[in-house]
């Protein structure tokens, strides 16, 4: 195989070829490093590339493969990690000047788990400053969408989306608070799953909002996503909020058989009055029809507070984020990007009674989601209001209208951030060629700890549609 073709393999395909000794881990790493060198000056997806460290690790894993050892589907596969997830001895900046000189002394549990699975860490990926979700706020400059370099790759895991879609890593880790796995997946035509809150350890991760944060994969296919979450999930005594729940064989559970699956289409999130683009609405409606054709029982369902979930999430996350290191805002305000500073200052001003009300509303939203999931196996709806928007480098708040629009946008992903239920984004179409041929996305959510059901529903849909075969023009 031509080395330049290696990055265009899926993670599971590459893992299979490494196991078969047709490609060595070192050849895979070198191919990705060459691709990064060629392309990333345009995408700006990496903050730190760990070239020599990755090559050294690939050599060691290559010796294991030569001995016939196999640790699983990611053995020898190059992976990128969002720059709020600790990698021992490698700068962990959180996309901020304030953390630019911080070097952790240990691996985050998810990184240790990736290493245990035989994955090779290629480097640390760009992100919105302190995971606040503003695409232009990184101290290292904005990451760019491979489908259109002028567009937002999705926040806050900007680099994870850009690098994975741009074939600069085989799969990646992001972190989802209000939607920072699902948003980049939607904008970049990828598969990303926010696992159940407590399914994946957050030990060794710089948090944004402790009661909402979740680590998960952003991948190019459902199989890659399943292999990645299977490598990182599980109870961790270092994180008391992880559940002592058995981790299934996610990859092995991808049968594609969804006959009899009960699917609920959330009507409130199909309403154009919420700002939903008609092409997105039509694509999700068509996806519901595909589920029906595959034998699922599809019906409309109601989630009354869905439209308000963006405002509820924002109130909770902004309050909790600014409480993490309040001294930085007092002592180093000039070292924040101006948009981050405004967001943190606003979070500081949220009254306690407003935060308390948001938490009460959160409990109601959670119950609404869980009650619906007693009636159906999965819920479906758009991941976002439309395709990736243009990157806007104007600082500050443009208007009340733009702020309200941002809150509405958060409502597409908010119900599952608030409920802690697993939710996955998958491509379900593209805009017209005259509008750039940009990805559109479907969201599939399920019961807590039922990621296997969500992944299999996504896999059935993926295999029945052509969307995962498209590649960005970069």
Coordinates of C-alpha atoms in Angstrom, one line a residue:
X1 CA 0.0 0.0 0.0
X2 CA 1.2 3.5 -0.8
X3 CA 2.0 5.2 2.5
X4 CA 0.0 8.3 1.6
X5 CA -3.1 6.1 1.4
X6 CA -2.8 4.8 5.0
X7 CA -4.5 7.9 6.7
X8 CA -7.6 7.3 4.6
X9 CA -8.2 3.9 6.1
X10 CA -10.7 3.7 9.0
X11 CA -9.3 3.0 12.4
X12 CA -10.7 -0.5 12.4
X13 CA -9.4 -1.2 8.9
X14 CA -6.0 0.0 9.9
X15 CA -6.0 -2.0 13.1
X16 CA -6.9 -5.1 11.1
X17 CA -4.0 -4.6 8.6
X18 CA -1.6 -4.0 11.5
X19 CA -2.8 -7.3 13.1
X20 CA -2.3 -9.0 9.8
X21 CA 1.2 -7.5 9.6
X22 CA 0.5 -5.9 6.3
X23 CA 1.2 -2.4 7.8
X24 CA 3.5 -1.8 10.7
X25 CA 2.6 0.6 13.5
X26 CA 5.6 2.7 12.6
X27 CA 4.5 2.9 8.9
X28 CA 1.1 4.1 10.2
X29 CA 2.6 6.7 12.4
X30 CA 4.9 8.0 9.8
X31 CA 2.1 8.2 7.3
X32 CA 0.0 10.3 9.7
X33 CA 3.0 12.5 10.6
X34 CA 3.5 13.2 6.9
X35 CA -0.2 14.0 6.4
X36 CA 0.0 16.4 9.4
X37 CA 3.0 18.1 7.9
X38 CA 1.2 18.5 4.6
X39 CA -2.2 19.6 5.7
X40 CA -2.3 21.0 9.2
X41 CA -0.9 24.4 8.4
X42 CA -4.4 24.9 6.9
X43 CA -6.5 23.2 9.6
X44 CA -4.5 24.2 12.7
X45 CA -6.0 21.1 14.4
X46 CA -2.9 20.2 16.6
X47 CA -1.4 22.2 19.4
X48 CA 1.4 19.7 20.0
X49 CA 2.5 16.9 17.7
X50 CA 4.4 14.2 19.6
X51 CA 6.3 12.9 16.6
X52 CA 9.3 11.3 18.1
X53 CA 7.4 9.9 21.1
X54 CA 4.8 8.4 18.8
X55 CA 7.5 6.8 16.6
X56 CA 9.2 5.3 19.6
X57 CA 5.9 3.9 20.9
X58 CA 5.1 2.6 17.4
X59 CA 8.4 0.7 17.3
X60 CA 7.7 -0.9 20.7
X61 CA 4.2 -1.9 19.6
X62 CA 5.6 -3.2 16.3
X63 CA 7.7 -5.7 18.3
X64 CA 4.5 -6.8 20.1
X65 CA 2.7 -7.4 16.8
X66 CA 5.7 -9.3 15.4
X67 CA 5.4 -11.6 18.4
X68 CA 1.8 -12.2 17.6
X69 CA 0.4 -10.1 20.4
X70 CA -2.9 -8.4 19.9
X71 CA -4.5 -6.0 22.4
X72 CA -7.6 -5.2 20.4
X73 CA -8.9 -3.2 17.4
X74 CA -6.8 -0.1 18.2
X75 CA -3.5 -1.9 18.6
X76 CA -0.9 0.2 16.8
X77 CA -3.5 2.8 15.7
X78 CA -2.6 6.5 15.9
X79 CA -5.0 8.6 18.0
X80 CA -5.3 12.3 18.7
X81 CA -6.3 13.7 22.2
X82 CA -8.0 17.0 23.0
X83 CA -5.7 19.3 24.9
X84 CA -7.5 19.2 28.2
X85 CA -6.8 15.5 28.6
X86 CA -3.5 14.8 30.3
X87 CA -0.7 13.0 28.5
X88 CA 2.3 12.6 30.8
X89 CA 5.2 14.9 29.9
X90 CA 3.3 16.8 27.2
X91 CA 2.0 20.3 27.5
X92 CA -1.7 20.5 28.4
X93 CA -2.8 24.1 27.6
X94 CA -6.6 23.9 27.6
X95 CA -6.2 26.2 24.5
X96 CA -5.2 29.0 26.9
X97 CA -2.2 31.2 27.5
X98 CA -2.8 30.8 31.2
X99 CA -2.1 27.0 31.0
X100 CA 0.5 27.2 28.2
X101 CA 3.4 26.0 30.5
X102 CA 1.5 23.3 32.3
X103 CA 3.0 19.8 31.8
X104 CA 1.2 17.0 33.6
X105 CA 3.2 14.3 35.4
X106 CA 0.7 11.4 34.7
X107 CA -1.6 10.2 32.0
X108 CA -5.3 10.7 32.3
X109 CA -7.2 7.5 32.8
X110 CA -8.6 7.6 29.3
X111 CA -5.0 8.0 27.9
X112 CA -3.8 5.1 30.1
X113 CA -6.6 3.0 28.8
X114 CA -5.8 3.9 25.2
X115 CA -2.2 2.9 25.8
X116 CA -3.4 -0.4 27.4
X117 CA -5.4 -1.0 24.2
X118 CA -2.2 -0.5 22.2
X119 CA -3.1 2.9 20.6
X120 CA -0.4 5.4 19.8
X121 CA -0.8 9.0 21.0
X122 CA 0.0 11.3 18.0
X123 CA -0.5 14.6 19.8
X124 CA -2.7 17.1 21.6
X125 CA -5.6 18.7 19.6
X126 CA -6.7 22.3 19.5
X127 CA -9.8 23.4 21.4
X128 CA -11.8 26.4 22.5
X129 CA -10.1 28.2 25.4
X130 CA -11.1 26.3 28.6
X131 CA -13.7 24.4 26.6
X132 CA -16.0 27.5 26.7
X133 CA -17.3 26.7 23.2
X134 CA -16.2 29.8 21.3
X135 CA -14.4 28.6 18.1
X136 CA -12.1 31.6 17.8
X137 CA -10.9 31.7 21.4
X138 CA -7.9 29.3 21.4
X139 CA -4.6 31.0 22.2
X140 CA -3.1 29.0 19.3
X141 CA -5.6 30.3 16.8
X142 CA -8.8 28.8 15.5
X143 CA -9.0 25.4 14.0
X144 CA -10.7 25.1 10.6
X145 CA -13.3 22.8 9.1
X146 CA -11.9 20.5 6.4
X147 CA -15.1 20.8 4.4
X148 CA -14.7 24.6 4.1
X149 CA -11.7 26.3 5.7
X150 CA -13.8 29.4 6.4
X151 CA -16.2 27.4 8.6
X152 CA -16.4 26.4 12.2
X153 CA -15.3 22.8 12.8
X154 CA -17.5 22.6 15.9
X155 CA -16.8 23.5 19.5
X156 CA -15.2 23.1 21.9
X157 CA -13.4 20.0 20.5
X158 CA -12.4 22.0 17.4
X159 CA -9.2 20.2 16.8
X160 CA -10.7 16.7 17.4
X161 CA -13.3 17.4 14.7
X162 CA -10.8 19.0 12.2
X163 CA -8.1 16.4 12.6
X164 CA -10.3 13.4 12.4
X165 CA -12.2 14.7 9.4
X166 CA -9.0 15.8 7.8
X167 CA -7.4 12.4 8.2
X168 CA -4.7 13.6 10.6
X169 CA -5.5 10.9 13.1
X170 CA -7.4 7.6 12.9
X171 CA -9.8 8.5 15.7
X172 CA -9.8 11.1 18.5
X173 CA -11.0 11.9 22.0
X174 CA -13.1 15.0 22.7
X175 CA -15.0 16.2 25.7
X176 CA -18.7 17.0 25.7
X177 CA -20.3 19.4 28.2
X178 CA -23.0 21.2 26.2
X179 CA -22.3 19.3 23.0
X180 CA -18.6 19.5 22.3
X181 CA -18.3 16.0 20.9
X182 CA -21.6 16.0 19.0
X183 CA -21.1 19.5 17.6
X184 CA -17.7 18.8 16.0
X185 CA -19.0 15.5 14.7
X186 CA -22.0 17.2 13.1
X187 CA -20.0 20.1 11.5
X188 CA -17.3 17.8 10.2
X189 CA -19.4 14.8 8.9
X190 CA -18.2 12.4 11.6
X191 CA -19.5 10.0 14.2
X192 CA -19.2 11.2 17.8
X193 CA -20.8 9.8 21.0
X194 CA -21.3 11.5 24.3
X195 CA -21.3 8.5 26.6
X196 CA -23.5 8.1 29.7
X197 CA -22.3 10.4 32.4
X198 CA -20.2 8.1 34.6
X199 CA -19.3 5.6 31.8
X200 CA -15.9 7.1 31.2
X201 CA -13.4 8.4 33.7
X202 CA -12.5 12.1 33.9
X203 CA -9.5 11.6 36.1
X204 CA -6.6 13.7 34.6
X205 CA -8.9 15.9 32.6
X206 CA -9.2 19.7 33.2
X207 CA -12.9 20.0 33.7
X208 CA -15.3 22.6 32.4
X209 CA -18.4 21.6 34.4
X210 CA -18.0 18.7 36.8
X211 CA -21.6 17.7 36.8
X212 CA -21.9 17.6 33.0
X213 CA -18.5 16.9 31.5
X214 CA -18.1 13.6 29.6
X215 CA -15.1 12.2 27.6
X216 CA -15.8 10.3 24.4
X217 CA -14.7 9.5 20.8
X218 CA -15.0 11.5 17.6
X219 CA -14.4 9.1 14.7
X220 CA -15.0 8.6 11.0
X221 CA -17.3 5.5 11.3
X222 CA -19.6 3.9 13.8
X223 CA -17.2 0.9 14.0
X224 CA -14.3 3.3 14.8
X225 CA -16.5 5.0 17.4
X226 CA -17.4 1.7 19.0
X227 CA -13.8 0.5 19.1
X228 CA -12.7 3.8 20.7
X229 CA -15.3 4.0 23.4
X230 CA -14.7 0.3 24.2
X231 CA -11.0 1.1 24.8
X232 CA -11.6 4.0 27.3
X233 CA -14.9 3.1 29.1
X234 CA -15.2 1.6 32.6
X235 CA -15.1 2.1 36.3
X236 CA -12.1 4.1 37.7
X237 CA -11.4 4.3 41.4
X238 CA -9.7 7.6 40.8
X239 CA -13.1 9.0 39.6
X240 CA -15.8 8.4 42.2
X241 CA -18.5 9.4 39.7
X242 CA -17.8 6.5 37.3
X243 CA -20.3 3.7 37.5
X244 CA -19.5 0.1 38.4
X245 CA -21.2 -1.1 35.3
X246 CA -19.8 -3.8 33.0
X247 CA -18.5 -2.5 29.6
X248 CA -19.9 -4.6 26.7
X249 CA -18.1 -5.4 23.5
X250 CA -19.4 -2.4 21.6
X251 CA -17.7 -3.3 18.4
X252 CA -19.0 -6.9 18.5
X253 CA -22.5 -5.7 19.2
X254 CA -22.8 -4.0 15.8
X255 CA -25.2 -6.4 14.1
X256 CA -27.1 -3.8 12.1
X257 CA -30.3 -5.6 13.0
X258 CA -32.8 -3.0 14.4
X259 CA -36.0 -4.8 13.5
X260 CA -38.6 -4.0 16.2
X261 CA -36.5 -1.2 17.7
X262 CA -38.7 1.5 19.1
X263 CA -37.6 4.9 17.8
X264 CA -39.0 8.3 18.9
X265 CA -38.7 11.4 16.8
X266 CA -38.6 14.5 19.1
X267 CA -41.1 16.8 17.5
X268 CA -40.0 20.0 19.4
X269 CA -36.6 19.8 17.8
X270 CA -38.1 19.5 14.3
X271 CA -39.7 22.9 14.6
X272 CA -38.4 25.5 12.1
X273 CA -39.3 28.2 14.7
X274 CA -36.3 27.0 16.8
X275 CA -34.1 28.1 13.8
X276 CA -33.9 24.6 12.2
X277 CA -32.6 24.8 8.6
X278 CA -35.1 23.1 6.2
X279 CA -32.4 20.9 4.6
X280 CA -31.6 19.6 8.1
X281 CA -35.2 19.0 8.8
X282 CA -35.8 17.1 5.6
X283 CA -32.6 15.1 6.1
X284 CA -33.7 14.0 9.6
X285 CA -37.2 13.2 8.4
X286 CA -35.7 11.1 5.7
X287 CA -33.5 9.3 8.3
X288 CA -36.6 8.5 10.3
X289 CA -38.0 6.9 7.2
X290 CA -34.8 4.8 6.7
X291 CA -35.2 3.5 10.3
X292 CA -38.8 2.5 9.4
X293 CA -37.6 0.7 6.3
X294 CA -35.1 -1.2 8.4
X295 CA -37.9 -2.6 10.5
X296 CA -37.9 -0.1 13.4
X297 CA -41.1 1.2 14.9
X298 CA -40.9 5.0 14.5
X299 CA -43.3 7.4 16.1
X300 CA -43.4 11.1 17.0
X301 CA -42.8 11.9 20.7
X302 CA -42.8 15.1 22.8
X303 CA -40.0 16.5 25.0
X304 CA -41.7 19.7 26.3
X305 CA -38.6 21.4 27.8
X306 CA -36.3 20.5 24.9
X307 CA -36.5 24.1 23.5
X308 CA -35.3 25.6 26.8
X309 CA -32.5 23.1 27.5
X310 CA -29.8 25.3 25.9
X311 CA -30.5 28.1 28.3
X312 CA -30.6 25.6 31.2
X313 CA -27.3 24.1 30.2
X314 CA -25.6 27.4 29.7
X315 CA -26.7 28.7 33.2
X316 CA -25.3 25.6 34.9
X317 CA -22.1 25.3 32.9
X318 CA -21.1 28.9 33.0
X319 CA -21.6 29.1 36.8
X320 CA -19.6 25.9 37.4
X321 CA -16.8 26.7 35.0
X322 CA -16.0 30.1 36.5
X323 CA -15.9 28.5 40.0
X324 CA -13.1 26.2 39.1
X325 CA -10.2 28.7 39.3
X326 CA -11.8 32.1 40.1
X327 CA -8.4 33.6 41.1
X328 CA -7.3 33.5 37.4
X329 CA -10.1 35.8 36.5
X330 CA -9.2 38.2 39.3
X331 CA -5.4 38.1 38.8
X332 CA -4.9 37.4 35.1
X333 CA -8.0 38.7 33.2
X334 CA -5.9 40.1 30.4
X335 CA -4.5 36.6 29.6
X336 CA -7.9 35.3 28.6
X337 CA -9.3 35.7 25.1
X338 CA -11.7 38.6 25.3
X339 CA -14.7 36.3 24.5
X340 CA -13.7 33.9 27.3
X341 CA -13.3 36.8 29.7
X342 CA -16.7 38.1 28.9
X343 CA -18.2 34.6 29.4
X344 CA -16.5 34.0 32.7
X345 CA -17.4 37.5 34.0
X346 CA -21.0 36.8 33.0
X347 CA -20.9 33.4 34.8
X348 CA -19.6 35.2 37.9
X349 CA -22.7 37.4 37.9
X350 CA -25.3 34.6 37.7
X351 CA -27.3 34.8 41.0
X352 CA -27.4 31.7 43.2
X353 CA -31.2 31.5 42.9
X354 CA -30.9 31.4 39.1
X355 CA -28.4 28.6 39.3
X356 CA -30.7 26.8 41.7
X357 CA -33.7 27.2 39.4
X358 CA -31.6 25.8 36.5
X359 CA -30.7 22.7 38.6
X360 CA -34.4 22.2 39.4
X361 CA -35.3 22.5 35.7
X362 CA -32.4 20.1 34.9
X363 CA -34.1 17.5 37.1
X364 CA -37.4 17.9 35.2
X365 CA -35.7 17.6 31.8
X366 CA -33.9 14.5 33.0
X367 CA -37.1 12.9 34.1
X368 CA -38.8 13.9 30.8
X369 CA -36.0 12.2 28.9
X370 CA -36.0 9.0 31.1
X371 CA -39.8 8.8 30.9
X372 CA -39.7 8.9 27.1
X373 CA -37.0 6.2 27.1
X374 CA -39.5 3.9 28.9
X375 CA -41.7 4.2 25.8
X376 CA -39.0 3.9 23.1
X377 CA -35.5 2.5 22.9
X378 CA -33.9 5.5 21.2
X379 CA -34.7 9.1 20.5
X380 CA -33.8 10.8 17.2
X381 CA -33.6 14.5 16.2
X382 CA -31.2 16.9 14.5
X383 CA -27.8 17.4 16.2
X384 CA -27.8 21.1 15.3
X385 CA -29.9 23.7 13.5
X386 CA -28.0 23.4 10.2
X387 CA -24.6 22.9 8.7
X388 CA -21.4 24.5 10.0
X389 CA -21.5 28.3 10.1
X390 CA -18.8 30.7 9.0
X391 CA -16.0 31.5 11.5
X392 CA -16.6 35.0 12.8
X393 CA -13.6 36.6 14.3
X394 CA -15.5 39.6 15.6
X395 CA -15.0 39.7 19.4
X396 CA -17.6 40.5 22.0
X397 CA -21.4 40.0 21.8
X398 CA -22.9 41.2 18.6
X399 CA -26.5 41.5 19.7
X400 CA -29.2 40.2 22.0
X401 CA -30.5 38.3 19.0
X402 CA -27.2 36.5 18.4
X403 CA -27.0 35.5 22.1
X404 CA -30.5 34.1 22.0
X405 CA -29.7 32.2 18.8
X406 CA -26.7 30.6 20.6
X407 CA -29.0 29.4 23.4
X408 CA -31.4 28.0 20.9
X409 CA -28.6 26.1 19.2
X410 CA -27.6 24.6 22.5
X411 CA -31.1 23.1 22.8
X412 CA -30.5 20.5 20.2
X413 CA -27.9 18.8 22.3
X414 CA -28.9 20.1 25.7
X415 CA -31.5 17.4 26.8
X416 CA -28.8 14.7 26.9
X417 CA -26.2 16.9 28.6
X418 CA -28.8 17.6 31.3
X419 CA -30.0 14.0 31.6
X420 CA -26.6 12.3 31.4
X421 CA -28.0 9.9 28.8
X422 CA -25.8 8.7 25.9
X423 CA -26.2 10.6 22.6
X424 CA -24.5 10.1 19.2
X425 CA -24.2 12.3 16.1
X426 CA -23.9 10.8 12.7
X427 CA -24.0 12.3 9.2
X428 CA -27.5 12.1 7.6
X429 CA -27.0 14.1 4.4
X430 CA -25.3 17.2 2.9
X431 CA -26.4 20.6 1.8
X432 CA -26.9 21.3 -1.9
X433 CA -23.6 21.6 -3.9
X434 CA -24.3 25.2 -4.5
X435 CA -24.3 25.7 -0.7
X436 CA -21.0 24.0 -0.3
X437 CA -22.0 20.3 0.1
X438 CA -21.6 20.6 3.9
X439 CA -22.5 17.8 6.3
X440 CA -25.9 17.6 8.0
X441 CA -26.3 15.5 11.1
X442 CA -28.8 13.2 13.0
X443 CA -28.6 12.7 16.7
X444 CA -29.5 9.3 18.3
X445 CA -29.9 9.1 22.1
X446 CA -30.6 6.2 24.4
X447 CA -31.1 5.0 28.0
X448 CA -28.2 5.5 30.5
X449 CA -25.5 2.9 29.9
X450 CA -27.2 1.7 26.7
X451 CA -24.5 2.9 24.4
X452 CA -24.5 -0.4 22.6
X453 CA -28.1 0.1 21.5
X454 CA -27.4 3.6 20.3
X455 CA -24.3 2.5 18.4
X456 CA -26.1 -0.4 16.8
X457 CA -28.9 1.9 15.7
X458 CA -26.3 4.3 14.2
X459 CA -24.5 1.4 12.5
X460 CA -27.7 0.1 10.9
X461 CA -28.4 3.6 9.6
X462 CA -24.8 4.1 8.4
X463 CA -24.8 0.9 6.5
X464 CA -28.1 1.7 4.8
X465 CA -27.0 5.1 3.6
X466 CA -24.0 6.6 1.6
X467 CA -23.2 9.6 3.7
X468 CA -20.1 8.1 5.5
X469 CA -18.4 7.5 2.2
X470 CA -18.0 11.2 1.4
X471 CA -14.6 12.9 2.1
X472 CA -13.8 16.6 2.5
X473 CA -12.0 18.3 -0.3
X474 CA -8.8 19.0 1.6

